[in-house]
């Protein structure tokens, strides 16, 4: 995967180790894709009626992860406070989506895969949060 | 604008008055557009070197507003906790972007317009936050 | 709406009249929002099973319109060839979505509103296409 | 990478071999990320003034690839005509971005990596286009 190479080729010094940023971006991108795919797979199930909440939280989680990934990819003039707020939102989105997918995991393989992607993403976002510079107070 | 009509035509009862949701979605969409445009206008300025932070925070704010708008547009099985977390992140994004645009507002009309869009969006997101059902504890 | 003001405040001379670009951006943004809302409203209907194709094409159309809007908002070093290709894709997305929503329009008000937004957006994208500088051959 | 697993777990039979779809989605996601990163790395360069066109086409290419990836991830009621139109636009976006990055490749490692990601993505989108069912005429 090119993420590590791209971050390493950036003219600005990253805020923390490249491997940490890279792992978080990869988890976010993978989770966004799993959620987009799970929403669509649920839509294709005969029992879609029982999966509407799952589709909805999948769509939210995909959007939130994609936006969070873009913010973390950007290294120029990064603002820790926004990284923190968006990672917080992402943790919530992943937790809700993992919880909903869990309830369909015995029935649907796509919910099982998506649950694991969300759990992994939540964990890695939490780690990222714990390494961010202490909350600035400039706002 | 069609937002109000769309929310009113939705089969599920909205979580709060349609006019409040509508106003917030409109502010978010307008802010996302102002930020995308301001980033690009800064990029087209001769003195782009002095505007790189402005471009960066504009790009972040556009992504955050767009994701927040999509979450608020969705009325089916809405999760107040995620609405709250994403609105919190949006308030931070708008505040940072307004502050940065403010510092170029005397020089650039596009920064002036964008600052006002961000300030308006922040205020309306704050109002929305104050009307959300009290923080659930299910997570 | 701020679109016209933003385009007018841009340092680069736009490729065509500001009012034409503005009208197209507004139609795209409105269509993206109508499609996001219609997908979610369909998801909230008891008969969601009969609306899965509508949800799918709504999600595609929302993404395509949003990307097309961002490209048109950007005025710095615009590439007519990409504007043309993306507008072509948007015309297809809007036509497919309008057609699908039409088939549910008698039953669902949200499909009726969304169909009209898609038809309007397709028409305005076609007008925009007819005003773009003739296809360059530089690629 | 989870893409293949997700497509394989989908209830609907995919339009073509899973490995072909998977390869295309992965190339699109990687290209979107490379473009987002290259735009930001250019923004962080001292000589940003000479890189404004590169930033602009990077931003467009990132948006186009992300939308194209979402459309290909969705397997329920896929419409070949829209896949074709959006892939066509993506080919144009990748070609323009590869060409622009090529002109800065000797100077900037991030432009070199991004050029390769765009060239790879264009090639794989072309292959995907050649395997799509012949253009339907239903519109």
Coordinates of C-alpha atoms in Angstrom, one line a residue:
Chain A
X1 CA 0.0 0.0 0.0
X2 CA 1.2 3.4 -1.0
X3 CA 0.1 5.3 2.2
X4 CA 3.4 5.0 4.0
X5 CA 5.4 6.1 0.9
X6 CA 3.1 9.1 0.4
X7 CA 3.3 10.3 4.0
X8 CA 7.1 9.8 4.0
X9 CA 7.4 11.9 0.7
X10 CA 5.6 14.8 2.3
X11 CA 7.7 18.0 2.7
X12 CA 6.3 18.7 6.2
X13 CA 7.4 16.7 9.2
X14 CA 4.5 14.6 10.4
X15 CA 3.0 15.2 13.8
X16 CA 3.8 11.6 14.9
X17 CA 5.5 8.4 13.6
X18 CA 4.6 7.7 10.0
X19 CA 3.7 4.1 10.8
X20 CA 1.0 5.3 13.3
X21 CA -0.6 7.7 10.8
X22 CA -0.4 5.1 8.1
X23 CA -2.1 2.4 10.1
X24 CA -4.9 4.8 11.0
X25 CA -5.5 6.0 7.5
X26 CA -5.5 2.4 6.2
X27 CA -8.0 1.3 8.9
X28 CA -10.3 4.3 8.0
X29 CA -10.2 3.6 4.3
X30 CA -10.9 -0.1 4.8
X31 CA -13.7 0.6 7.1
X32 CA -15.3 3.1 4.7
X33 CA -15.2 0.5 2.0
X34 CA -16.6 -2.3 4.2
X35 CA -19.5 0.0 5.3
X36 CA -20.3 1.1 1.7
X37 CA -20.3 -2.6 0.7
X38 CA -22.3 -3.8 3.7
X39 CA -25.0 -1.2 3.1
X40 CA -25.3 -2.4 -0.5
X41 CA -25.2 -6.1 0.4
X42 CA -28.0 -5.5 3.0
X43 CA -30.0 -3.7 0.3
X44 CA -29.6 -6.8 -1.9
X45 CA -30.9 -9.2 0.7
X46 CA -34.4 -10.6 0.5
X47 CA -35.0 -9.6 4.1
X48 CA -33.9 -6.0 3.6
X49 CA -36.8 -4.9 5.8
X50 CA -35.0 -6.2 8.8
X51 CA -31.7 -4.5 7.8
X52 CA -32.8 -0.8 7.3
X53 CA -31.1 0.4 10.5
X54 CA -27.9 -1.5 9.4
X55 CA -28.0 0.3 6.0
X56 CA -28.5 3.7 7.6
X57 CA -25.6 3.4 10.1
X58 CA -23.4 1.9 7.4
X59 CA -24.0 4.9 5.2
X60 CA -23.2 7.3 8.0
X61 CA -20.1 5.4 9.0
X62 CA -18.8 5.3 5.5
X63 CA -19.1 9.1 5.1
X64 CA -17.5 9.8 8.5
X65 CA -14.6 7.4 7.9
X66 CA -13.9 8.9 4.5
X67 CA -13.9 12.4 5.8
X68 CA -11.7 11.4 8.8
X69 CA -9.2 9.7 6.4
X70 CA -8.9 12.8 4.3
X71 CA -8.2 15.0 7.3
X72 CA -5.5 12.6 8.5
X73 CA -3.9 12.2 5.0
X74 CA -3.3 16.0 5.0
X75 CA -0.1 16.9 6.8
X76 CA 0.2 20.6 5.9
X77 CA -0.8 22.9 8.8
X78 CA -2.7 20.1 10.5
X79 CA -4.9 21.3 13.4
X80 CA -4.8 18.7 16.3
X81 CA -8.1 20.1 17.7
X82 CA -10.0 19.2 14.5
X83 CA -8.2 15.9 14.2
X84 CA -9.4 15.1 17.7
X85 CA -13.0 16.2 17.2
X86 CA -13.3 14.2 13.9
X87 CA -11.6 11.1 15.4
X88 CA -14.1 11.3 18.3
X89 CA -17.0 11.4 15.9
X90 CA -15.4 8.5 14.0
X91 CA -15.1 6.4 17.2
X92 CA -18.8 6.9 17.8
X93 CA -19.7 6.0 14.2
X94 CA -17.6 2.9 14.2
X95 CA -19.0 1.7 17.6
X96 CA -22.6 2.2 16.5
X97 CA -22.0 0.4 13.2
X98 CA -20.1 -2.5 14.8
X99 CA -22.9 -2.9 17.4
X100 CA -25.6 -3.0 14.7
X101 CA -23.6 -5.3 12.4
X102 CA -22.9 -7.6 15.3
X103 CA -26.7 -8.2 15.7
X104 CA -26.8 -9.6 12.1
X105 CA -23.4 -11.3 12.1
X106 CA -24.7 -14.8 12.6
X107 CA -27.0 -14.4 9.6
X108 CA -24.8 -12.4 7.2
X109 CA -21.2 -12.8 6.3
X110 CA -21.0 -9.1 5.1
X111 CA -22.2 -7.9 8.5
X112 CA -19.5 -10.1 10.1
X113 CA -16.7 -8.6 8.0
X114 CA -18.0 -5.1 8.4
X115 CA -18.3 -5.5 12.2
X116 CA -14.7 -6.5 12.4
X117 CA -13.6 -3.6 10.2
X118 CA -15.5 -1.1 12.4
X119 CA -14.1 -2.6 15.6
X120 CA -10.6 -2.5 14.2
X121 CA -11.1 1.1 13.0
X122 CA -12.5 2.2 16.4
X123 CA -9.5 0.7 18.2
X124 CA -6.9 2.4 15.9
X125 CA -8.7 5.7 16.1
X126 CA -8.6 5.5 19.9
X127 CA -4.9 4.8 19.8
X128 CA -4.4 7.8 17.4
X129 CA -6.4 10.0 19.8
X130 CA -4.1 8.9 22.7
X131 CA -1.0 10.1 20.8
X132 CA -2.3 13.5 19.6
X133 CA -0.7 16.5 21.2
X134 CA -2.6 17.6 24.3
X135 CA -5.7 19.6 23.5
X136 CA -4.7 23.1 22.5
X137 CA -6.8 25.9 23.9
X138 CA -6.5 28.4 21.1
X139 CA -10.1 28.3 20.2
Chain B
X1 CA -34.9 25.3 -1.8
X2 CA -36.2 21.7 -1.8
X3 CA -34.8 20.7 1.6
X4 CA -37.9 21.5 3.6
X5 CA -40.2 19.7 1.1
X6 CA -38.0 16.6 1.2
X7 CA -37.8 16.4 5.0
X8 CA -41.6 16.9 5.1
X9 CA -42.2 14.1 2.6
X10 CA -40.2 11.6 4.7
X11 CA -42.2 8.6 6.1
X12 CA -40.6 8.9 9.5
X13 CA -41.4 11.6 12.0
X14 CA -38.4 13.9 12.3
X15 CA -36.6 14.2 15.7
X16 CA -37.4 17.9 15.9
X17 CA -39.2 20.7 14.0
X18 CA -38.6 20.4 10.2
X19 CA -37.7 24.1 10.0
X20 CA -34.7 23.6 12.5
X21 CA -33.4 20.6 10.6
X22 CA -33.8 22.4 7.3
X23 CA -32.0 25.5 8.4
X24 CA -29.1 23.4 9.7
X25 CA -28.8 21.4 6.5
X26 CA -28.9 24.5 4.3
X27 CA -26.2 26.2 6.4
X28 CA -24.0 23.1 6.1
X29 CA -24.4 22.8 2.4
X30 CA -23.8 26.5 1.9
X31 CA -20.7 26.4 4.1
X32 CA -19.3 23.3 2.3
X33 CA -19.7 25.1 -1.0
X34 CA -18.1 28.3 0.3
X35 CA -15.1 26.4 1.6
X36 CA -14.6 24.5 -1.6
X37 CA -14.8 27.7 -3.5
X38 CA -12.5 29.6 -1.1
X39 CA -9.8 26.9 -1.2
X40 CA -9.9 27.2 -5.0
X41 CA -9.9 31.0 -5.1
X42 CA -6.9 31.0 -2.7
X43 CA -5.2 28.6 -5.0
X44 CA -5.8 31.1 -7.9
X45 CA -4.3 34.1 -6.0
X46 CA -0.8 35.3 -6.9
X47 CA 0.1 35.2 -3.3
X48 CA -1.0 31.6 -2.8
X49 CA 2.1 31.1 -0.6
X50 CA 0.5 33.1 2.2
X51 CA -2.8 31.2 1.9
X52 CA -1.7 27.6 2.3
X53 CA -3.1 27.2 5.8
X54 CA -6.4 28.8 4.6
X55 CA -6.6 26.3 1.7
X56 CA -5.9 23.4 4.1
X57 CA -8.6 24.3 6.6
X58 CA -11.1 25.1 3.8
X59 CA -10.6 21.6 2.4
X60 CA -11.1 20.0 5.9
X61 CA -14.2 22.2 6.6
X62 CA -15.8 21.4 3.2
X63 CA -15.4 17.6 3.9
X64 CA -16.7 17.9 7.5
X65 CA -19.7 20.0 6.5
X66 CA -20.7 17.7 3.7
X67 CA -20.6 14.6 5.9
X68 CA -22.5 16.4 8.6
X69 CA -25.2 17.5 6.1
X70 CA -25.6 13.9 4.8
X71 CA -26.1 12.6 8.4
X72 CA -28.7 15.3 9.2
X73 CA -30.6 14.7 5.9
X74 CA -31.1 11.1 6.9
X75 CA -34.1 10.7 9.1
X76 CA -34.5 6.9 9.2
X77 CA -33.2 5.4 12.5
X78 CA -31.2 8.5 13.3
X79 CA -28.8 8.1 16.2
X80 CA -28.6 11.3 18.3
X81 CA -25.2 10.3 19.7
X82 CA -23.6 10.3 16.3
X83 CA -25.4 13.5 15.2
X84 CA -24.0 15.1 18.4
X85 CA -20.4 13.9 17.8
X86 CA -20.4 14.9 14.1
X87 CA -22.0 18.3 14.9
X88 CA -19.3 18.9 17.6
X89 CA -16.6 18.2 15.0
X90 CA -18.3 20.5 12.5
X91 CA -18.4 23.3 15.1
X92 CA -14.6 23.0 15.5
X93 CA -14.0 22.9 11.7
X94 CA -16.2 26.0 11.1
X95 CA -14.6 27.9 14.0
X96 CA -11.0 27.2 12.8
X97 CA -11.9 28.0 9.2
X98 CA -13.8 31.2 10.1
X99 CA -10.7 32.3 12.2
X100 CA -8.3 31.6 9.4
X101 CA -10.5 33.3 6.7
X102 CA -10.9 36.3 9.1
X103 CA -7.2 36.9 8.9
X104 CA -7.4 37.3 5.1
X105 CA -10.8 39.0 5.0
X106 CA -9.5 42.5 4.4
X107 CA -7.5 41.4 1.4
X108 CA -9.8 38.8 -0.2
X109 CA -13.5 39.0 -0.8
X110 CA -13.8 35.2 -1.0
X111 CA -12.3 34.8 2.5
X112 CA -14.8 37.4 3.7
X113 CA -17.7 35.5 2.3
X114 CA -16.4 32.2 3.5
X115 CA -15.8 33.5 7.0
X116 CA -19.4 34.6 7.2
X117 CA -20.6 31.2 5.9
X118 CA -18.5 29.4 8.5
X119 CA -19.7 31.7 11.4
X120 CA -23.3 31.2 10.4
X121 CA -22.9 27.4 10.1
X122 CA -21.1 27.2 13.5
X123 CA -24.0 29.2 15.2
X124 CA -26.7 27.0 13.6
X125 CA -24.9 23.8 14.5
X126 CA -24.7 25.0 18.1
X127 CA -28.4 25.6 18.1
X128 CA -29.0 22.2 16.6
X129 CA -26.9 20.7 19.3
X130 CA -28.9 22.4 22.0
X131 CA -32.1 20.9 20.7
X132 CA -30.9 17.3 20.4
X133 CA -32.3 14.8 22.9
X134 CA -30.1 14.5 26.0
X135 CA -27.0 12.3 25.4
X136 CA -28.1 8.7 25.5
X137 CA -25.8 6.3 27.4
X138 CA -26.4 3.2 25.3
X139 CA -22.8 3.0 24.2
Chain C
X1 CA -27.6 31.7 -2.2
X2 CA -23.9 32.5 -2.0
X3 CA -22.7 30.6 -5.1
X4 CA -22.9 33.6 -7.4
X5 CA -21.0 35.8 -5.0
X6 CA -18.3 33.2 -4.5
X7 CA -17.7 32.7 -8.2
X8 CA -17.7 36.4 -8.8
X9 CA -15.1 36.9 -6.0
X10 CA -12.7 34.4 -7.6
X11 CA -9.4 35.8 -8.9
X12 CA -9.5 33.9 -12.1
X13 CA -11.9 34.8 -15.0
X14 CA -14.5 32.1 -15.3
X15 CA -14.8 30.1 -18.4
X16 CA -18.3 31.3 -19.1
X17 CA -21.0 33.6 -17.7
X18 CA -21.2 33.4 -13.9
X19 CA -24.9 33.0 -14.0
X20 CA -24.6 29.8 -16.1
X21 CA -22.0 28.2 -13.8
X22 CA -24.0 29.3 -10.7
X23 CA -27.3 27.8 -12.0
X24 CA -25.5 24.5 -12.8
X25 CA -23.8 24.3 -9.4
X26 CA -27.1 25.0 -7.6
X27 CA -29.0 22.3 -9.6
X28 CA -26.2 19.8 -8.8
X29 CA -26.2 20.6 -5.1
X30 CA -30.0 20.5 -4.9
X31 CA -30.1 17.2 -6.8
X32 CA -27.4 15.6 -4.5
X33 CA -29.5 16.5 -1.5
X34 CA -32.8 15.3 -3.0
X35 CA -31.2 12.0 -3.9
X36 CA -29.6 11.5 -0.4
X37 CA -33.0 12.3 1.2
X38 CA -35.0 10.1 -1.2
X39 CA -32.6 7.1 -0.6
X40 CA -33.2 7.6 3.1
X41 CA -37.0 8.1 2.8
X42 CA -37.3 4.9 0.7
X43 CA -35.3 3.1 3.4
X44 CA -37.9 4.3 5.9
X45 CA -40.9 3.1 3.9
X46 CA -42.7 -0.1 5.0
X47 CA -42.4 -1.4 1.4
X48 CA -38.7 -0.9 1.2
X49 CA -38.4 -4.2 -0.6
X50 CA -39.9 -2.6 -3.7
X51 CA -37.6 0.4 -3.5
X52 CA -34.1 -1.2 -3.4
X53 CA -33.3 -0.2 -7.0
X54 CA -34.5 3.3 -6.2
X55 CA -32.2 3.5 -3.1
X56 CA -29.2 2.2 -5.1
X57 CA -29.6 4.7 -8.0
X58 CA -30.3 7.5 -5.5
X59 CA -27.0 6.8 -3.7
X60 CA -25.0 6.8 -7.0
X61 CA -26.7 9.9 -8.2
X62 CA -25.9 11.8 -5.0
X63 CA -22.2 10.9 -5.2
X64 CA -22.0 11.8 -8.9
X65 CA -23.7 15.1 -8.4
X66 CA -21.6 16.1 -5.5
X67 CA -18.3 15.3 -7.3
X68 CA -19.6 17.2 -10.4
X69 CA -20.5 20.2 -8.3
X70 CA -17.0 20.3 -6.7
X71 CA -15.4 20.2 -10.1
X72 CA -17.6 23.1 -11.4
X73 CA -17.1 25.2 -8.3
X74 CA -13.3 25.1 -8.9
X75 CA -12.3 27.8 -11.4
X76 CA -8.5 27.7 -11.1
X77 CA -6.9 25.9 -14.1
X78 CA -10.2 24.2 -15.0
X79 CA -9.8 21.4 -17.6
X80 CA -12.8 21.5 -20.0
X81 CA -12.2 17.9 -21.0
X82 CA -12.8 16.6 -17.4
X83 CA -15.7 19.0 -16.9
X84 CA -17.2 17.5 -20.0
X85 CA -16.6 13.8 -19.0
X86 CA -18.0 14.3 -15.5
X87 CA -21.0 16.3 -16.8
X88 CA -21.7 13.4 -19.2
X89 CA -21.6 10.9 -16.3
X90 CA -23.9 13.2 -14.3
X91 CA -26.4 13.4 -17.2
X92 CA -26.5 9.6 -17.2
X93 CA -26.9 9.4 -13.4
X94 CA -29.7 11.9 -13.3
X95 CA -31.6 10.3 -16.2
X96 CA -31.4 6.8 -14.6
X97 CA -32.5 8.2 -11.2
X98 CA -35.3 10.3 -12.7
X99 CA -36.6 7.3 -14.6
X100 CA -36.6 5.1 -11.5
X101 CA -38.2 7.7 -9.2
X102 CA -40.8 8.3 -11.9
X103 CA -42.0 4.7 -11.5
X104 CA -42.7 5.4 -7.8
X105 CA -43.9 9.0 -8.1
X106 CA -47.6 8.2 -7.8
X107 CA -47.0 6.4 -4.5
X108 CA -44.3 8.5 -2.9
X109 CA -44.0 12.3 -2.7
X110 CA -40.2 12.0 -2.0
X111 CA -39.8 10.1 -5.3
X112 CA -41.8 12.8 -7.1
X113 CA -39.7 15.6 -5.7
X114 CA -36.5 13.7 -6.4
X115 CA -37.5 12.9 -10.0
X116 CA -38.1 16.6 -10.6
X117 CA -34.7 17.6 -9.1
X118 CA -33.0 15.0 -11.3
X119 CA -34.8 16.1 -14.5
X120 CA -33.9 19.7 -13.8
X121 CA -30.3 18.8 -13.1
X122 CA -30.0 16.7 -16.2
X123 CA -31.4 19.6 -18.3
X124 CA -29.0 22.2 -16.8
X125 CA -26.0 19.9 -17.2
X126 CA -26.9 19.4 -20.9
X127 CA -27.0 23.2 -21.3
X128 CA -23.7 23.5 -19.5
X129 CA -22.2 20.9 -21.9
X130 CA -23.4 22.8 -24.9
X131 CA -21.6 25.9 -23.7
X132 CA -18.2 24.3 -22.9
X133 CA -15.3 25.2 -25.2
X134 CA -15.1 22.6 -28.0
X135 CA -13.3 19.4 -27.0
X136 CA -9.6 20.0 -26.8
X137 CA -7.4 17.2 -28.2
X138 CA -4.5 17.6 -25.9
X139 CA -4.8 14.2 -24.3
Chain D
X1 CA -7.4 -6.2 1.9
X2 CA -11.0 -6.9 2.6
X3 CA -12.4 -5.8 -0.8
X4 CA -12.5 -9.3 -2.3
X5 CA -14.1 -10.9 0.8
X6 CA -16.8 -8.2 0.8
X7 CA -17.7 -8.6 -2.8
X8 CA -17.7 -12.4 -2.4
X9 CA -20.0 -12.1 0.6
X10 CA -22.6 -10.1 -1.4
X11 CA -26.0 -11.7 -1.9
X12 CA -26.2 -10.7 -5.6
X13 CA -24.1 -12.4 -8.3
X14 CA -21.5 -9.9 -9.5
X15 CA -21.5 -8.7 -13.1
X16 CA -18.0 -10.0 -13.7
X17 CA -15.2 -12.0 -12.0
X18 CA -14.7 -10.8 -8.4
X19 CA -11.0 -10.4 -8.9
X20 CA -11.5 -7.9 -11.7
X21 CA -13.9 -5.8 -9.7
X22 CA -11.6 -6.0 -6.7
X23 CA -8.5 -4.9 -8.6
X24 CA -10.4 -1.9 -10.0
X25 CA -11.8 -0.8 -6.6
X26 CA -8.4 -1.1 -5.0
X27 CA -6.7 0.9 -7.8
X28 CA -9.4 3.6 -7.4
X29 CA -9.1 3.8 -3.6
X30 CA -5.3 3.9 -3.8
X31 CA -5.4 6.6 -6.5
X32 CA -7.9 8.8 -4.5
X33 CA -5.6 8.6 -1.5
X34 CA -2.4 9.4 -3.5
X35 CA -4.2 12.4 -5.1
X36 CA -5.4 13.7 -1.7
X37 CA -1.9 13.3 -0.3
X38 CA -0.2 14.8 -3.4
X39 CA -2.4 17.9 -3.3
X40 CA -1.5 18.4 0.3
X41 CA 2.2 17.7 -0.2
X42 CA 2.2 20.3 -3.0
X43 CA 0.5 22.8 -0.7
X44 CA 3.3 22.2 1.8
X45 CA 6.1 22.9 -0.7
X46 CA 8.0 26.2 -0.6
X47 CA 7.4 26.5 -4.4
X48 CA 3.6 26.0 -4.1
X49 CA 3.1 28.8 -6.7
X50 CA 4.4 26.5 -9.4
X51 CA 2.2 23.6 -8.2
X52 CA -1.3 25.2 -8.2
X53 CA -2.4 23.3 -11.4
X54 CA -1.2 20.1 -9.8
X55 CA -3.1 20.7 -6.6
X56 CA -6.3 21.5 -8.6
X57 CA -6.2 18.4 -10.8
X58 CA -5.3 16.3 -7.7
X59 CA -8.4 17.5 -5.9
X60 CA -10.6 16.7 -8.9
X61 CA -9.0 13.3 -9.5
X62 CA -9.4 12.4 -5.8
X63 CA -13.2 13.2 -5.9
X64 CA -13.7 11.4 -9.2
X65 CA -11.9 8.2 -8.0
X66 CA -13.8 8.1 -4.8
X67 CA -17.2 8.4 -6.5
X68 CA -16.2 5.8 -9.1
X69 CA -15.1 3.4 -6.3
X70 CA -18.4 3.8 -4.5
X71 CA -20.3 3.0 -7.6
X72 CA -18.2 -0.1 -8.3
X73 CA -18.5 -1.3 -4.7
X74 CA -22.2 -1.4 -5.1
X75 CA -23.4 -4.7 -6.6
X76 CA -27.2 -4.4 -6.1
X77 CA -29.1 -3.4 -9.3
X78 CA -25.9 -2.1 -10.9
X79 CA -26.5 -0.1 -14.1
X80 CA -23.7 -0.8 -16.6
X81 CA -24.4 2.5 -18.4
X82 CA -23.6 4.6 -15.4
X83 CA -20.6 2.5 -14.5
X84 CA -19.3 3.1 -18.1
X85 CA -19.9 6.9 -18.0
X86 CA -18.3 7.3 -14.6
X87 CA -15.3 5.1 -15.6
X88 CA -14.9 7.2 -18.7
X89 CA -14.7 10.3 -16.6
X90 CA -12.3 8.6 -14.2
X91 CA -10.0 7.7 -17.1
X92 CA -9.9 11.3 -18.2
X93 CA -9.3 12.5 -14.6
X94 CA -6.4 10.0 -14.1
X95 CA -4.8 10.8 -17.4
X96 CA -4.9 14.6 -16.8
X97 CA -3.5 14.1 -13.2
X98 CA -0.8 11.7 -14.3
X99 CA 0.3 14.1 -17.0
X100 CA 0.5 17.0 -14.6
X101 CA 2.3 15.0 -11.9
X102 CA 4.7 13.7 -14.6
X103 CA 5.9 17.3 -15.2
X104 CA 6.9 17.6 -11.5
X105 CA 8.1 14.1 -11.0
X106 CA 11.8 14.9 -11.2
X107 CA 11.5 17.4 -8.5
X108 CA 9.0 15.9 -6.1
X109 CA 8.8 12.3 -5.0
X110 CA 5.1 12.7 -4.1
X111 CA 4.3 13.7 -7.7
X112 CA 6.2 10.6 -8.9
X113 CA 4.2 8.3 -6.6
X114 CA 0.9 10.0 -7.5
X115 CA 1.7 9.8 -11.3
X116 CA 2.2 6.1 -11.0
X117 CA -1.0 5.6 -9.0
X118 CA -2.9 7.6 -11.6
X119 CA -1.4 5.7 -14.6
X120 CA -2.2 2.4 -12.9
X121 CA -5.7 3.4 -12.1
X122 CA -6.3 4.6 -15.7
X123 CA -5.1 1.3 -17.1
X124 CA -7.3 -0.8 -14.8
X125 CA -10.3 1.4 -15.4
X126 CA -9.8 0.9 -19.2
X127 CA -9.6 -2.9 -18.6
X128 CA -12.8 -2.7 -16.6
X129 CA -14.5 -0.7 -19.4
X130 CA -13.5 -3.4 -21.9
X131 CA -15.3 -6.1 -19.8
X132 CA -18.5 -4.3 -19.2
X133 CA -21.6 -5.7 -20.9
X134 CA -22.1 -3.9 -24.3
X135 CA -23.8 -0.5 -24.0
X136 CA -27.5 -0.9 -23.3
X137 CA -29.8 1.4 -25.2
X138 CA -32.5 1.7 -22.6
X139 CA -32.1 5.4 -22.0

